[in-house]
Short mmCIF file of C-alpha atoms in Angstrom, two decimals:
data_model
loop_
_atom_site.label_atom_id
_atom_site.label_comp_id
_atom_site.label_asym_id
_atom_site.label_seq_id
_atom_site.Cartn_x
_atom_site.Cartn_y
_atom_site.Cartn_z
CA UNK F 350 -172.53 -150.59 53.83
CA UNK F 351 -176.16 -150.90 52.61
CA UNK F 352 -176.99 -148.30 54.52
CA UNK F 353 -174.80 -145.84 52.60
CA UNK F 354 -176.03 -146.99 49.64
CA UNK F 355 -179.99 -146.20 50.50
CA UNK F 356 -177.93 -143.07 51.50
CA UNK F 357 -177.02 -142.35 47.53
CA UNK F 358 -180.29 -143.36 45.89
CA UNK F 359 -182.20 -141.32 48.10
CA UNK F 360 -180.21 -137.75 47.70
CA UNK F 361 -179.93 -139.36 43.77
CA UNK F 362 -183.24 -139.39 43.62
CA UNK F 363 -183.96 -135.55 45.35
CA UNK F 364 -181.29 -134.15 43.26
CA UNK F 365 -182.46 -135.98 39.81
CA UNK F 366 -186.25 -134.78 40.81
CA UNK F 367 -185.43 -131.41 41.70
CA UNK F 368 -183.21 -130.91 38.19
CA UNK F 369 -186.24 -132.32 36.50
CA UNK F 370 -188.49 -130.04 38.06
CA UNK F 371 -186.48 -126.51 37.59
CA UNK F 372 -186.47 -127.78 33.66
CA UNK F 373 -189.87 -128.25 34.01
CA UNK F 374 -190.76 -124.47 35.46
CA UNK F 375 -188.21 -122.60 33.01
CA UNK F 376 -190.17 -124.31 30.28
CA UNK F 377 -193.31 -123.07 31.61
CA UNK F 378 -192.07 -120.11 32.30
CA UNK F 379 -190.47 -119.37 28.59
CA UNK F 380 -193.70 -120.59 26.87
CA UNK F 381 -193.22 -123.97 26.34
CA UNK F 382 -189.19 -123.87 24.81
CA UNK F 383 -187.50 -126.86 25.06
CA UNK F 384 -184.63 -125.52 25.46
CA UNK F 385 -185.04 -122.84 28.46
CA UNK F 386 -181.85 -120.89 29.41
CA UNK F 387 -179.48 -121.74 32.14
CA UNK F 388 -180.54 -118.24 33.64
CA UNK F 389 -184.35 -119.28 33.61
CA UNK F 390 -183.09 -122.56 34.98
CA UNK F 391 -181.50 -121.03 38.00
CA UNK F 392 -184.09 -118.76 39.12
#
């Protein structure tokens, strides 16, 4: 059981960090938009 849930935070945590980090790039790579679109957010 505790094993599962270290399971869950970690691929939590890479999924939550690697959402975080395509915002991150599209808003770099719009010029500094807050709001970059889903397209930018993809690639």
């Amino acid at each position: 059981m505790l094993s599962a849930v270290f399971l869950f935070l970690v691929v939590n945590f890479f999924i939550t960090s690697a959402d975080s980090s395509t915002l991150v790039l599209g808003m770099l790579t719009t010029g500094g938009k807050q709001h970059p679109s889903t397209v930018n957010r993809v690639i």
